[in-house]
Amino acid sequence: MKKKLSTEPYKGVRDFYPEDQFIQNYIFDVWRAVVESFGYEEYNASILEPTELYASKTNEEIVNEQTYTFTDRGDRSVTLRPEMTPTVARMVAQKYRDLSFPLRWYSIANFFRYERPQRGRLREHWQLNADIFGVRAIDADVEIIRIAQEIMRTFGATEKDFVVKINNRGALLAHLIKKGMSQVEAEQELSRMDKGMSKMSDTPKAKEIDTLLSLLKDKGIKNVKYAPDLVRGFSYYTGIVFEVFDTDEKNTRSLFGGGRYDGLGEKFNTIKESFPAIGFGMGDVRIRDFLEVHKLLPEYSSLTDLYLCVVDQNYKDIAESLADYLRKEGLNVSLDMSEKKIGEQVKTASRKKVPFVVCVGKEEHDSKMFTIKELKTGKETKLKKNEITAFLTKMANAVS
Amino acid sequence: MKKKLSTEPYKGVRDFYPEDQFIQNYIFDVWRAVVESFGYEEYNASILEPTELYASKTNEEIVNEQTYTFTDRGDRSVTLRPEMTPTVARMVAQKYRDLSFPLRWYSIANFFRYERPQRGRLREHWQLNADIFGVRAIDADVEIIRIAQEIMRTFGATEKDFVVKINNRGALLAHLIKKGMSQVEAEQELSRMDKGMSKMSDTPKAKEIDTLLSLLKDKGIKNVKYAPDLVRGFSYYTGIVFEVFDTDEKNTRSLFGGGRYDGLGEKFNTIKESFPAIGFGMGDVRIRDFLEVHKLLPEYSSLTDLYLCVVDQNYKDIAESLADYLRKEGLNVSLDMSEKKIGEQVKTASRKKVPFVVCVGKEEHDSKMFTIKELKTGKETKLKKNEITAFLTKMANAVS
């Protein structure tokens, strides 16, 4: 006999069972609603990119030690994208002449990094990326930080729960170069700072930081702080950088962040002069942990409105035609095909967290009346076929 | 100077610009709406799977010649999933004792195959997978084919546009074995039939086919045909198999298909006796081609309701506070930060296909009235701030 297979997924990635996917969809829906309210348009790309896309201007550690890179059957080197910024810059560069700026784009996509799996760090995560292209003015920096803030607020977090730390990476770099370092040395020093291996004794506070803080304050955003040591991992950042932190000191890692990368476009062969760009990325793993710790995750509920149980297989047709009738009216209806005892079927509905059941048999066939049972309360209501949708809609509105 | 980078994506995969993603989302929304109306719950998994998952019971050609398989930095062999069925069977097997059957599950996910890119065949595609687990009765077969049909209908296709061909793979296999072939020989013969390299002279028509055809006819579905030569590529199918074809004979490839695979669960170490399973997969590439040829694709429209243009930068604040006010009322509002001439800003809105613009300057500040312009008709309406949302909602409902 053959050796049987393990049911485990690959190390460091997740299976999303319906209860997990429900949370995932909740997070994605919040992301989507907020960025779309600011006029962002959705794009996407393949997770597989030519490896050369990551060859320069990105964090070297990530490229050299942490990517999933391999050679395809046609001898091309390909990489599972570790982040979205190089991809989105590539796409903007590709259609640069046809696109209308300012451009507000977002995507929700997955990314891979070969890391040692631990809390808040997995090998695959999903991330929202939102970016503005074509705006050099600080208005874009303000909007990006406001959106990050608005997403946290929409998740139910208050200003007490998190803080936005900002700095200007470009100013730090210029400062080091002024002190005599070469561009390469200055970049390396910032990389050491990012890893906490070095500190700058005299950090310059760019005037832009004050302007940004004051503009954000005007919009009612006060939980923003200047953080002279904040650098961010990616060397493509040229101006403002920011990171969002949990105010709970037990959770010291940044939740997410972003910044301005006005120089990235230049590396593509379609672009002569670079274009301004600023954006941020927000991953699902750390946000989910944050929402869990702060008790902000919603309780699971089924998208199925009604579960039909079949009391007597001779009347299965009645259940099927009722299901079809209600689906046409816009309800999501699941029909039990197990041929199990009626009590078992109701239990199945309950375990699936479907809120209402109707049992169908001879009685329902003869009387043309259906008893709809709310599983949470046990309350029963007798209704005609054409009254069910209105009843369930009313009940759903009462809950939400 | 460094050599500049190409902006091309990896060969055989696609970039989704907002206009492309719009179509993609349309397809996904139709898939989602139909399967959820039948009570299917969404799951997902990582695109990266242990290679051993594909080592048996699957189409050998796909595993050996067409997968993206590589070794990770920890010396594990991993594969970018070429299809969902092994993954979903793995997940069901993993939590077999905790799940409530019958189980109706769906996912919308991406898949990779190393193929020569051509029309209808790319290296990456997105696919809907919908499956029922735990039902041996033919009711499940009926439901799966009805859902496939309902999706096509929801896309706007009529019964004249497509035909569902059905066969019973299990019966073919039993027939060959009865004629003296071993299991392995019979599987190989079916694989040759699938490639059109062999034909069976005397095909058995399982009784189940007639039952299925008659049950589907009862539900008003008549474009279903018995196809004695239909085999499907995957050897895990144990019963009914089906494929959907365009009736236009210029488009000979199947659009999508599925079948029953009652034996797949058994290969996992958590499962003693196998569980019944049936499902189908529907890819975006061929469906999109089909919808395009049949002129069933929707026209692009922006999700942004309103574009705000700034006439005079001194009154930018008025535009910003108007934007925030309308966002709170639920509108999607984009604000032009380009500081370009007003005509250019309006042109940008038009190119982005945002349906309405408001230009904000001294006049709007003084009068507290805003002129809302419909870009398609040029029609202008003067409104107070608190009248805009109702106006746009009315206009949107009038269109749809």
mmCIF file of C-alpha atoms in Angstrom, chain A residues 2-11 13-22 25 32-33 36-50 52-57 62-76 78 80 87 89-95 97-106 110 112 114 123-124 126 132 134-135 137 139-140 143 146 153 219 265-273 300 302-304 307 313 316-317 320-321 324 327-328 331-340 347-348 351-352, chain B residues 2-11 13-22 25 32-33 36-50 52-57 62-76 78 80 87 89-95 97-106 110 112 114 123-124 126 132 134-135 137 139-140 143 146 153 219 265-273 300 302-304 307 313 316-317 320-321 324 327-328 331-340 347-348 351-352:
data_model
loop_
_atom_site.group_PDB
_atom_site.id
_atom_site.type_symbol
_atom_site.label_atom_id
_atom_site.label_comp_id
_atom_site.label_asym_id
_atom_site.label_seq_id
_atom_site.Cartn_x
_atom_site.Cartn_y
_atom_site.Cartn_z
ATOM 1 C CA LYS A 2 1.176 3.498 -0.807
ATOM 2 C CA LYS A 3 2.282 5.822 1.967
ATOM 3 C CA LYS A 4 -0.502 8.252 2.733
ATOM 4 C CA LEU A 5 -0.133 12.002 2.355
ATOM 5 C CA SER A 6 0.046 14.605 5.093
ATOM 6 C CA THR A 7 -2.803 17.110 5.200
ATOM 7 C CA GLU A 8 -0.519 19.911 6.413
ATOM 8 C CA PRO A 9 -0.015 22.970 4.203
ATOM 9 C CA TYR A 10 3.509 24.118 3.304
ATOM 10 C CA LYS A 11 5.408 25.498 6.308
ATOM 11 C CA VAL A 13 1.583 29.540 4.963
ATOM 12 C CA ARG A 14 -2.047 29.322 5.982
ATOM 13 C CA ASP A 15 -5.175 27.407 4.999
ATOM 14 C CA PHE A 16 -8.227 29.632 5.131
ATOM 15 C CA TYR A 17 -11.247 27.627 6.263
ATOM 16 C CA PRO A 18 -14.588 29.478 5.918
ATOM 17 C CA GLU A 19 -14.239 30.960 9.445
ATOM 18 C CA ASP A 20 -10.721 32.234 8.580
ATOM 19 C CA GLN A 21 -11.765 33.481 5.156
ATOM 20 C CA PHE A 22 -14.620 35.369 6.834
ATOM 21 C CA ASN A 25 -12.869 39.144 3.801
ATOM 22 C CA ARG A 32 -11.465 48.395 -0.043
ATOM 23 C CA ALA A 33 -14.205 50.654 1.324
ATOM 24 C CA GLU A 36 -12.301 53.549 -2.714
ATOM 25 C CA SER A 37 -13.906 56.394 -0.749
ATOM 26 C CA PHE A 38 -10.738 58.381 -1.550
ATOM 27 C CA GLY A 39 -11.049 57.521 -5.259
ATOM 28 C CA TYR A 40 -8.435 54.743 -5.519
ATOM 29 C CA GLU A 41 -8.745 52.309 -8.440
ATOM 30 C CA GLU A 42 -7.894 48.632 -8.157
ATOM 31 C CA TYR A 43 -5.082 46.990 -10.162
ATOM 32 C CA ASN A 44 -3.314 43.657 -9.843
ATOM 33 C CA ALA A 45 -0.430 41.677 -11.337
ATOM 34 C CA SER A 46 0.962 38.170 -11.224
ATOM 35 C CA ILE A 47 2.767 36.970 -8.114
ATOM 36 C CA LEU A 48 5.549 35.758 -10.448
ATOM 37 C CA GLU A 49 7.946 38.512 -11.560
ATOM 38 C CA PRO A 50 11.261 38.487 -13.441
ATOM 39 C CA GLU A 52 15.758 41.402 -12.231
ATOM 40 C CA LEU A 53 12.890 43.588 -10.989
ATOM 41 C CA TYR A 54 14.326 43.223 -7.484
ATOM 42 C CA ALA A 55 17.965 43.490 -8.440
ATOM 43 C CA SER A 56 18.545 47.077 -7.355
ATOM 44 C CA LYS A 57 17.235 49.852 -5.153
ATOM 45 C CA ILE A 62 15.301 40.667 1.249
ATOM 46 C CA VAL A 63 16.500 39.982 -2.291
ATOM 47 C CA ASN A 64 19.508 37.896 -1.405
ATOM 48 C CA GLU A 65 18.303 35.918 1.567
ATOM 49 C CA GLN A 66 14.563 36.124 1.756
ATOM 50 C CA THR A 67 13.009 35.776 -1.691
ATOM 51 C CA TYR A 68 11.588 32.688 -3.326
ATOM 52 C CA THR A 69 13.641 32.752 -6.511
ATOM 53 C CA PHE A 70 13.976 29.906 -8.985
ATOM 54 C CA THR A 71 14.606 29.128 -12.638
ATOM 55 C CA ASP A 72 11.650 28.245 -14.855
ATOM 56 C CA ARG A 73 11.616 25.446 -17.460
ATOM 57 C CA GLY A 74 12.720 28.003 -20.064
ATOM 58 C CA ASP A 75 15.762 29.043 -17.973
ATOM 59 C CA ARG A 76 14.331 32.392 -16.849
ATOM 60 C CA VAL A 78 11.688 34.292 -11.581
ATOM 61 C CA LEU A 80 7.555 35.241 -6.053
ATOM 62 C CA THR A 87 5.560 45.819 -9.535
ATOM 63 C CA ALA A 89 6.225 51.147 -10.406
ATOM 64 C CA ARG A 90 6.832 48.791 -13.360
ATOM 65 C CA MET A 91 3.164 48.966 -14.384
ATOM 66 C CA VAL A 92 3.020 52.762 -14.130
ATOM 67 C CA ALA A 93 6.242 53.019 -16.129
ATOM 68 C CA GLN A 94 4.880 50.665 -18.794
ATOM 69 C CA LYS A 95 1.830 52.794 -19.613
ATOM 70 C CA ARG A 97 2.167 58.017 -21.594
ATOM 71 C CA ASP A 98 -1.389 56.667 -21.549
ATOM 72 C CA LEU A 99 -2.172 57.111 -17.867
ATOM 73 C CA SER A 100 -3.857 60.209 -16.402
ATOM 74 C CA PHE A 101 -2.090 61.675 -13.413
ATOM 75 C CA PRO A 102 -2.579 62.087 -10.521
ATOM 76 C CA LEU A 103 -3.096 58.371 -10.314
ATOM 77 C CA ARG A 104 -4.572 56.754 -7.210
ATOM 78 C CA TRP A 105 -4.170 52.981 -7.300
ATOM 79 C CA TYR A 106 -4.654 50.141 -4.852
ATOM 80 C CA ASN A 110 -0.256 38.116 -1.566
ATOM 81 C CA PHE A 112 6.206 35.639 -0.112
ATOM 82 C CA TYR A 114 11.445 33.025 3.162
ATOM 83 C CA ARG A 123 6.115 33.139 4.727
ATOM 84 C CA GLU A 124 3.031 34.338 2.871
ATOM 85 C CA TRP A 126 -1.771 39.416 2.066
ATOM 86 C CA ILE A 132 -0.496 58.126 -5.438
ATOM 87 C CA GLY A 134 2.292 62.196 -10.046
ATOM 88 C CA VAL A 135 1.955 64.462 -7.014
ATOM 89 C CA ALA A 137 3.114 68.351 -3.223
ATOM 90 C CA ASP A 139 -0.934 67.008 -0.054
ATOM 91 C CA ALA A 140 -0.243 63.453 -1.223
ATOM 92 C CA GLU A 143 -3.699 61.926 2.140
ATOM 93 C CA ARG A 146 -4.987 60.087 6.548
ATOM 94 C CA ARG A 153 -10.546 54.030 12.714
ATOM 95 C CA LYS A 219 -7.510 67.419 9.847
ATOM 96 C CA GLY A 265 10.304 55.043 -11.826
ATOM 97 C CA GLU A 266 13.645 56.056 -13.303
ATOM 98 C CA LYS A 267 15.030 52.540 -13.327
ATOM 99 C CA PHE A 268 12.667 51.487 -16.162
ATOM 100 C CA ASN A 269 13.570 51.823 -19.814
ATOM 101 C CA THR A 270 10.365 53.726 -20.684
ATOM 102 C CA ILE A 271 11.063 56.581 -18.263
ATOM 103 C CA LYS A 272 13.468 59.482 -18.818
ATOM 104 C CA GLU A 273 12.704 61.642 -15.812
ATOM 105 C CA TYR A 300 -18.364 34.720 12.390
ATOM 106 C CA SER A 302 -22.758 32.687 7.600
ATOM 107 C CA LEU A 303 -23.571 34.351 4.274
ATOM 108 C CA THR A 304 -26.283 31.726 3.846
ATOM 109 C CA TYR A 307 -31.056 26.255 5.509
ATOM 110 C CA GLN A 313 -37.524 12.497 0.806
ATOM 111 C CA LYS A 316 -37.749 16.870 -1.670
ATOM 112 C CA ASP A 317 -39.188 18.586 -4.770
ATOM 113 C CA GLU A 320 -36.041 22.359 -4.108
ATOM 114 C CA SER A 321 -38.676 24.569 -5.658
ATOM 115 C CA ASP A 324 -35.180 28.194 -6.235
ATOM 116 C CA ARG A 327 -32.868 32.409 -4.625
ATOM 117 C CA LYS A 328 -34.661 34.308 -7.390
ATOM 118 C CA LEU A 331 -31.705 35.001 -0.759
ATOM 119 C CA ASN A 332 -28.793 32.591 -0.245
ATOM 120 C CA VAL A 333 -30.355 29.204 0.396
ATOM 121 C CA SER A 334 -28.669 25.898 1.213
ATOM 122 C CA LEU A 335 -30.576 22.621 0.875
ATOM 123 C CA ASP A 336 -29.612 19.592 2.961
ATOM 124 C CA MET A 337 -28.976 16.577 0.685
ATOM 125 C CA SER A 338 -27.718 14.246 3.396
ATOM 126 C CA GLU A 339 -30.971 12.249 3.804
ATOM 127 C CA LYS A 340 -30.113 12.177 7.522
ATOM 128 C CA LYS A 347 -27.861 20.442 13.896
ATOM 129 C CA THR A 348 -25.830 20.757 10.702
ATOM 130 C CA ARG A 351 -22.996 24.148 13.295
ATOM 131 C CA LYS A 352 -22.654 26.044 10.030
ATOM 132 C CA LYS B 2 23.145 51.012 -15.220
ATOM 133 C CA LYS B 3 21.113 49.183 -17.847
ATOM 134 C CA LYS B 4 17.469 50.090 -17.451
ATOM 135 C CA LEU B 5 14.801 47.513 -16.670
ATOM 136 C CA SER B 6 12.067 46.240 -18.941
ATOM 137 C CA THR B 7 8.508 47.043 -17.891
ATOM 138 C CA GLU B 8 7.157 43.748 -19.268
ATOM 139 C CA PRO B 9 5.620 41.222 -16.872
ATOM 140 C CA TYR B 10 6.866 37.625 -16.842
ATOM 141 C CA LYS B 11 5.952 35.719 -20.018
ATOM 142 C CA VAL B 13 1.053 36.192 -17.112
ATOM 143 C CA ARG B 14 -1.012 39.371 -17.106
ATOM 144 C CA ASP B 15 -0.911 42.822 -15.578
ATOM 145 C CA PHE B 16 -4.354 43.975 -14.531
ATOM 146 C CA TYR B 17 -4.699 47.724 -15.064
ATOM 147 C CA PRO B 18 -7.883 49.216 -13.548
ATOM 148 C CA GLU B 19 -9.852 48.591 -16.784
ATOM 149 C CA ASP B 20 -8.732 44.927 -16.749
ATOM 150 C CA GLN B 21 -9.331 44.521 -13.033
ATOM 151 C CA PHE B 22 -12.837 45.924 -13.561
ATOM 152 C CA ASN B 25 -14.057 41.866 -10.632
ATOM 153 C CA ARG B 32 -19.597 34.745 -6.049
ATOM 154 C CA ALA B 33 -23.253 35.806 -6.276
ATOM 155 C CA GLU B 36 -23.411 32.008 -2.529
ATOM 156 C CA SER B 37 -27.079 31.896 -3.553
ATOM 157 C CA PHE B 38 -26.739 28.082 -3.386
ATOM 158 C CA GLY B 39 -25.186 28.307 0.093
ATOM 159 C CA TYR B 40 -21.489 27.817 -0.772
ATOM 160 C CA GLU B 41 -18.919 29.090 1.740
ATOM 161 C CA GLU B 42 -15.605 30.610 0.706
ATOM 162 C CA TYR B 43 -12.238 29.057 1.601
ATOM 163 C CA ASN B 44 -8.722 29.666 0.326
ATOM 164 C CA ALA B 45 -5.180 28.322 0.660
ATOM 165 C CA SER B 46 -1.673 29.290 -0.332
ATOM 166 C CA ILE B 47 -0.602 29.008 -3.955
ATOM 167 C CA LEU B 48 2.511 27.168 -2.664
ATOM 168 C CA GLU B 49 1.931 23.490 -1.882
ATOM 169 C CA PRO B 50 4.245 20.586 -1.010
ATOM 170 C CA GLU B 52 4.031 15.453 -2.992
ATOM 171 C CA LEU B 53 0.397 16.649 -3.069
ATOM 172 C CA TYR B 54 0.493 16.233 -6.850
ATOM 173 C CA ALA B 55 2.514 13.033 -6.914
ATOM 174 C CA SER B 56 -0.337 10.622 -7.582
ATOM 175 C CA LYS B 57 -3.858 10.340 -8.917
ATOM 176 C CA ILE B 62 0.656 18.191 -15.803
ATOM 177 C CA VAL B 63 2.804 17.158 -12.855
ATOM 178 C CA ASN B 64 5.856 16.109 -14.804
ATOM 179 C CA GLU B 65 5.971 18.655 -17.582
ATOM 180 C CA GLN B 66 3.726 21.543 -16.717
ATOM 181 C CA THR B 67 4.108 22.479 -13.061
ATOM 182 C CA TYR B 68 6.241 25.212 -11.555
ATOM 183 C CA THR B 69 8.167 23.069 -9.085
ATOM 184 C CA PHE B 70 11.306 24.140 -7.217
ATOM 185 C CA THR B 71 13.272 23.563 -4.039
ATOM 186 C CA ASP B 72 13.001 26.137 -1.244
ATOM 187 C CA ARG B 73 15.941 27.418 0.844
ATOM 188 C CA GLY B 74 15.213 24.663 3.374
ATOM 189 C CA ASP B 75 15.455 21.920 0.693
ATOM 190 C CA ARG B 76 11.707 21.235 0.505
ATOM 191 C CA VAL B 78 7.311 22.998 -3.503
ATOM 192 C CA LEU B 80 2.795 26.512 -7.479
ATOM 193 C CA THR B 87 -5.732 21.369 -2.106
ATOM 194 C CA ALA B 89 -9.367 17.572 -0.694
ATOM 195 C CA ARG B 90 -6.350 18.060 1.606
ATOM 196 C CA MET B 91 -8.189 20.725 3.619
ATOM 197 C CA VAL B 92 -11.349 18.644 3.952
ATOM 198 C CA ALA B 93 -9.260 15.638 5.003
ATOM 199 C CA GLN B 94 -7.384 17.724 7.577
ATOM 200 C CA LYS B 95 -10.503 18.764 9.509
ATOM 201 C CA ARG B 97 -13.925 15.168 12.030
ATOM 202 C CA ASP B 98 -14.779 18.795 12.786
ATOM 203 C CA LEU B 99 -16.581 19.674 9.564
ATOM 204 C CA SER B 100 -20.357 19.396 9.083
ATOM 205 C CA PHE B 101 -21.399 17.551 5.959
ATOM 206 C CA PRO B 102 -22.800 18.110 3.422
ATOM 207 C CA LEU B 103 -20.168 20.752 2.829
ATOM 208 C CA ARG B 104 -20.537 23.314 0.057
ATOM 209 C CA TRP B 105 -17.303 25.200 -0.517
ATOM 210 C CA TYR B 106 -15.984 27.625 -3.119
ATOM 211 C CA ASN B 110 -4.948 31.674 -9.174
ATOM 212 C CA PHE B 112 0.098 28.197 -12.691
ATOM 213 C CA TYR B 114 4.090 26.044 -17.626
ATOM 214 C CA ARG B 123 0.702 30.433 -17.620
ATOM 215 C CA GLU B 124 -1.404 31.926 -14.838
ATOM 216 C CA TRP B 126 -7.811 32.632 -12.026
ATOM 217 C CA ILE B 132 -19.918 19.528 -2.563
ATOM 218 C CA GLY B 134 -20.377 14.260 1.615
ATOM 219 C CA VAL B 135 -23.209 13.613 -0.841
ATOM 220 C CA ALA B 137 -26.730 10.957 -4.198
ATOM 221 C CA ASP B 139 -28.722 15.433 -6.286
ATOM 222 C CA ALA B 140 -25.195 16.808 -5.877
ATOM 223 C CA GLU B 143 -26.784 20.928 -8.339
ATOM 224 C CA ARG B 146 -27.233 23.664 -12.435
ATOM 225 C CA ARG B 153 -27.112 32.548 -17.615
ATOM 226 C CA LYS B 219 -35.334 21.825 -13.806
ATOM 227 C CA GLY B 265 -9.866 11.846 0.070
ATOM 228 C CA GLU B 266 -8.474 8.378 0.694
ATOM 229 C CA LYS B 267 -4.909 9.340 -0.157
ATOM 230 C CA PHE B 268 -4.578 11.430 3.042
ATOM 231 C CA ASN B 269 -3.336 9.986 6.310
ATOM 232 C CA THR B 270 -6.340 11.291 8.290
ATOM 233 C CA ILE B 271 -8.896 9.391 6.213
ATOM 234 C CA LYS B 272 -9.756 5.709 6.481
ATOM 235 C CA GLU B 273 -12.721 5.477 4.141
ATOM 236 C CA TYR B 300 -15.890 50.092 -17.904
ATOM 237 C CA SER B 302 -15.316 54.081 -12.429
ATOM 238 C CA LEU B 303 -16.152 53.270 -8.806
ATOM 239 C CA THR B 304 -15.403 56.927 -8.022
ATOM 240 C CA TYR B 307 -14.090 64.163 -9.058
ATOM 241 C CA GLN B 313 -5.318 76.748 -4.788
ATOM 242 C CA LYS B 316 -8.221 74.014 -1.758
ATOM 243 C CA ASP B 317 -9.497 73.688 1.834
ATOM 244 C CA GLU B 320 -11.005 69.070 0.879
ATOM 245 C CA SER B 321 -13.751 69.622 3.403
ATOM 246 C CA ASP B 324 -14.590 64.635 3.509
ATOM 247 C CA ARG B 327 -17.139 60.544 1.959
ATOM 248 C CA LYS B 328 -18.848 60.458 5.357
ATOM 249 C CA LEU B 331 -19.643 58.655 -1.683
ATOM 250 C CA ASN B 332 -16.314 57.822 -3.316
ATOM 251 C CA VAL B 333 -14.629 61.160 -3.986
ATOM 252 C CA SER B 334 -11.319 61.880 -5.695
ATOM 253 C CA LEU B 335 -9.650 65.277 -5.316
ATOM 254 C CA ASP B 336 -7.295 66.583 -8.006
ATOM 255 C CA MET B 337 -3.934 67.533 -6.453
ATOM 256 C CA SER B 338 -2.146 68.293 -9.705
ATOM 257 C CA GLU B 339 -2.419 72.115 -9.469
ATOM 258 C CA LYS B 340 -2.937 72.008 -13.255
ATOM 259 C CA LYS B 347 -10.066 66.275 -18.754
ATOM 260 C CA THR B 348 -8.329 64.000 -16.224
ATOM 261 C CA ARG B 351 -10.225 60.115 -18.993
ATOM 262 C CA LYS B 352 -10.643 58.265 -15.704
#
